[in-house]
Amino acid sequence: MHCHHLKPLLPVVSLAVKRGQPPGRNQRPHAPNGEVDMEPRVIELEAHLEYLQRDMQEIRSDVKSIKHRLAYSAAGTAIVLGLLGWIANSRFDQLVSLLLAH
């Protein structure tokens, strides 16, 4: 099972900035007609979405594993308590019969 640590929420930093490139390099901030070029940002968001989906799948798998472990633990505890109760009940009857016999 993987250990997951909660990370503080940080503003999203462009991959170009993370790699040490200036923000304007290899990117066209404005298309020739004056519109903002959204393609690099969309690609970056798609990458983040893929990471989120992968992390959610890991979380689902971990939760499923925890549920199974809890179910087995509960069943095992019930069996042990049942056996202890049965032993205690049978010994209690023997103890009462010994006390009453003398």
mmCIF file of C-alpha atoms in Angstrom:
data_model
loop_
_atom_site.group_PDB
_atom_site.id
_atom_site.type_symbol
_atom_site.label_atom_id
_atom_site.label_comp_id
_atom_site.label_asym_id
_atom_site.label_seq_id
_atom_site.Cartn_x
_atom_site.Cartn_y
_atom_site.Cartn_z
ATOM 1 C CA MET A 1 0.000 0.000 0.000
ATOM 2 C CA HIS A 2 1.307 3.459 -0.848
ATOM 3 C CA CYS A 3 1.670 6.219 1.720
ATOM 4 C CA HIS A 4 -0.183 9.309 0.674
ATOM 5 C CA HIS A 5 0.603 12.654 2.188
ATOM 6 C CA LEU A 6 -1.648 15.638 1.833
ATOM 7 C CA LYS A 7 0.043 18.452 0.001
ATOM 8 C CA PRO A 8 -0.810 22.078 0.663
ATOM 9 C CA LEU A 9 -2.702 23.792 -2.106
ATOM 10 C CA LEU A 10 -0.327 25.817 -4.242
ATOM 11 C CA PRO A 11 -1.043 27.907 -7.291
ATOM 12 C CA VAL A 12 -0.427 26.038 -10.529
ATOM 13 C CA VAL A 13 2.928 26.945 -12.008
ATOM 14 C CA SER A 14 3.520 26.586 -15.700
ATOM 15 C CA LEU A 15 5.655 23.624 -16.744
ATOM 16 C CA ALA A 16 7.905 26.031 -18.638
ATOM 17 C CA VAL A 17 8.594 27.941 -15.420
ATOM 18 C CA LYS A 18 9.239 24.673 -13.538
ATOM 19 C CA ARG A 19 11.821 23.701 -16.131
ATOM 20 C CA GLY A 20 13.637 27.005 -15.763
ATOM 21 C CA GLN A 21 12.482 28.528 -19.017
ATOM 22 C CA PRO A 22 11.086 32.042 -19.045
ATOM 23 C CA PRO A 23 7.291 32.057 -19.392
ATOM 24 C CA GLY A 24 7.300 33.593 -22.867
ATOM 25 C CA ARG A 25 9.854 31.241 -24.407
ATOM 26 C CA ASN A 26 8.502 28.550 -26.747
ATOM 27 C CA GLN A 27 5.003 29.844 -26.134
ATOM 28 C CA ARG A 28 2.892 32.245 -28.100
ATOM 29 C CA PRO A 29 1.012 34.314 -25.543
ATOM 30 C CA HIS A 30 -1.081 35.911 -28.279
ATOM 31 C CA ALA A 31 -2.245 34.507 -31.571
ATOM 32 C CA PRO A 32 -1.737 36.656 -34.689
ATOM 33 C CA ASN A 33 -5.305 37.953 -34.456
ATOM 34 C CA GLY A 34 -4.793 39.170 -30.863
ATOM 35 C CA GLU A 35 -6.445 36.238 -29.088
ATOM 36 C CA VAL A 36 -4.700 34.375 -26.303
ATOM 37 C CA ASP A 37 -3.252 30.998 -27.361
ATOM 38 C CA MET A 38 -4.923 28.514 -24.990
ATOM 39 C CA GLU A 39 -3.351 25.313 -26.331
ATOM 40 C CA PRO A 40 -0.364 25.148 -23.915
ATOM 41 C CA ARG A 41 -2.639 25.801 -20.965
ATOM 42 C CA VAL A 42 -5.125 23.158 -22.122
ATOM 43 C CA ILE A 43 -2.331 20.598 -22.542
ATOM 44 C CA GLU A 44 -1.074 21.429 -19.051
ATOM 45 C CA LEU A 45 -4.573 21.050 -17.590
ATOM 46 C CA GLU A 46 -5.004 17.708 -19.354
ATOM 47 C CA ALA A 47 -1.745 16.490 -17.815
ATOM 48 C CA HIS A 48 -2.907 17.598 -14.358
ATOM 49 C CA LEU A 49 -6.247 15.850 -14.933
ATOM 50 C CA GLU A 50 -4.473 12.605 -15.835
ATOM 51 C CA TYR A 51 -2.455 12.800 -12.598
ATOM 52 C CA LEU A 52 -5.622 13.456 -10.599
ATOM 53 C CA GLN A 53 -7.388 10.494 -12.199
ATOM 54 C CA ARG A 54 -4.417 8.227 -11.458
ATOM 55 C CA ASP A 55 -4.304 9.412 -7.839
ATOM 56 C CA MET A 56 -8.069 8.876 -7.439
ATOM 57 C CA GLN A 57 -7.704 5.328 -8.771
ATOM 58 C CA GLU A 58 -4.962 4.661 -6.179
ATOM 59 C CA ILE A 59 -7.189 6.081 -3.439
ATOM 60 C CA ARG A 60 -10.098 3.853 -4.519
ATOM 61 C CA SER A 61 -7.812 0.829 -4.459
ATOM 62 C CA ASP A 62 -6.516 1.744 -0.983
ATOM 63 C CA VAL A 63 -10.046 2.245 0.380
ATOM 64 C CA LYS A 64 -11.110 -1.124 -1.032
ATOM 65 C CA SER A 65 -8.116 -2.785 0.633
ATOM 66 C CA ILE A 66 -8.925 -1.104 3.960
ATOM 67 C CA LYS A 67 -12.555 -2.268 3.755
ATOM 68 C CA HIS A 68 -11.453 -5.863 3.205
ATOM 69 C CA ARG A 69 -9.012 -5.709 6.116
ATOM 70 C CA LEU A 70 -11.690 -4.289 8.410
ATOM 71 C CA ALA A 71 -14.138 -7.013 7.393
ATOM 72 C CA TYR A 72 -11.613 -9.773 8.094
ATOM 73 C CA SER A 73 -10.629 -8.154 11.403
ATOM 74 C CA ALA A 74 -14.254 -7.879 12.512
ATOM 75 C CA ALA A 75 -14.951 -11.509 11.593
ATOM 76 C CA GLY A 76 -11.826 -12.687 13.403
ATOM 77 C CA THR A 77 -12.697 -10.678 16.502
ATOM 78 C CA ALA A 78 -16.239 -12.091 16.548
ATOM 79 C CA ILE A 79 -14.904 -15.655 16.302
ATOM 80 C CA VAL A 80 -12.359 -15.115 19.103
ATOM 81 C CA LEU A 81 -14.961 -13.496 21.379
ATOM 82 C CA GLY A 82 -17.407 -16.311 20.647
ATOM 83 C CA LEU A 83 -14.819 -18.940 21.544
ATOM 84 C CA LEU A 84 -13.855 -17.083 24.730
ATOM 85 C CA GLY A 85 -17.520 -16.812 25.703
ATOM 86 C CA TRP A 86 -18.100 -20.489 25.059
ATOM 87 C CA ILE A 87 -15.031 -21.483 27.116
ATOM 88 C CA ALA A 88 -15.979 -19.124 29.937
ATOM 89 C CA ASN A 89 -19.536 -20.471 29.989
ATOM 90 C CA SER A 90 -18.436 -24.101 30.138
ATOM 91 C CA ARG A 91 -15.852 -23.379 32.868
ATOM 92 C CA PHE A 92 -18.357 -21.310 34.853
ATOM 93 C CA ASP A 93 -20.705 -24.288 35.022
ATOM 94 C CA GLN A 94 -17.828 -26.471 36.283
ATOM 95 C CA LEU A 95 -16.847 -23.887 38.894
ATOM 96 C CA VAL A 96 -20.442 -23.591 40.204
ATOM 97 C CA SER A 97 -20.792 -27.385 40.362
ATOM 98 C CA LEU A 98 -17.494 -27.667 42.300
ATOM 99 C CA LEU A 99 -18.556 -24.972 44.782
ATOM 100 C CA LEU A 100 -21.956 -26.548 45.360
ATOM 101 C CA ALA A 101 -20.511 -30.053 45.697
ATOM 102 C CA HIS A 102 -18.403 -29.122 48.744
#
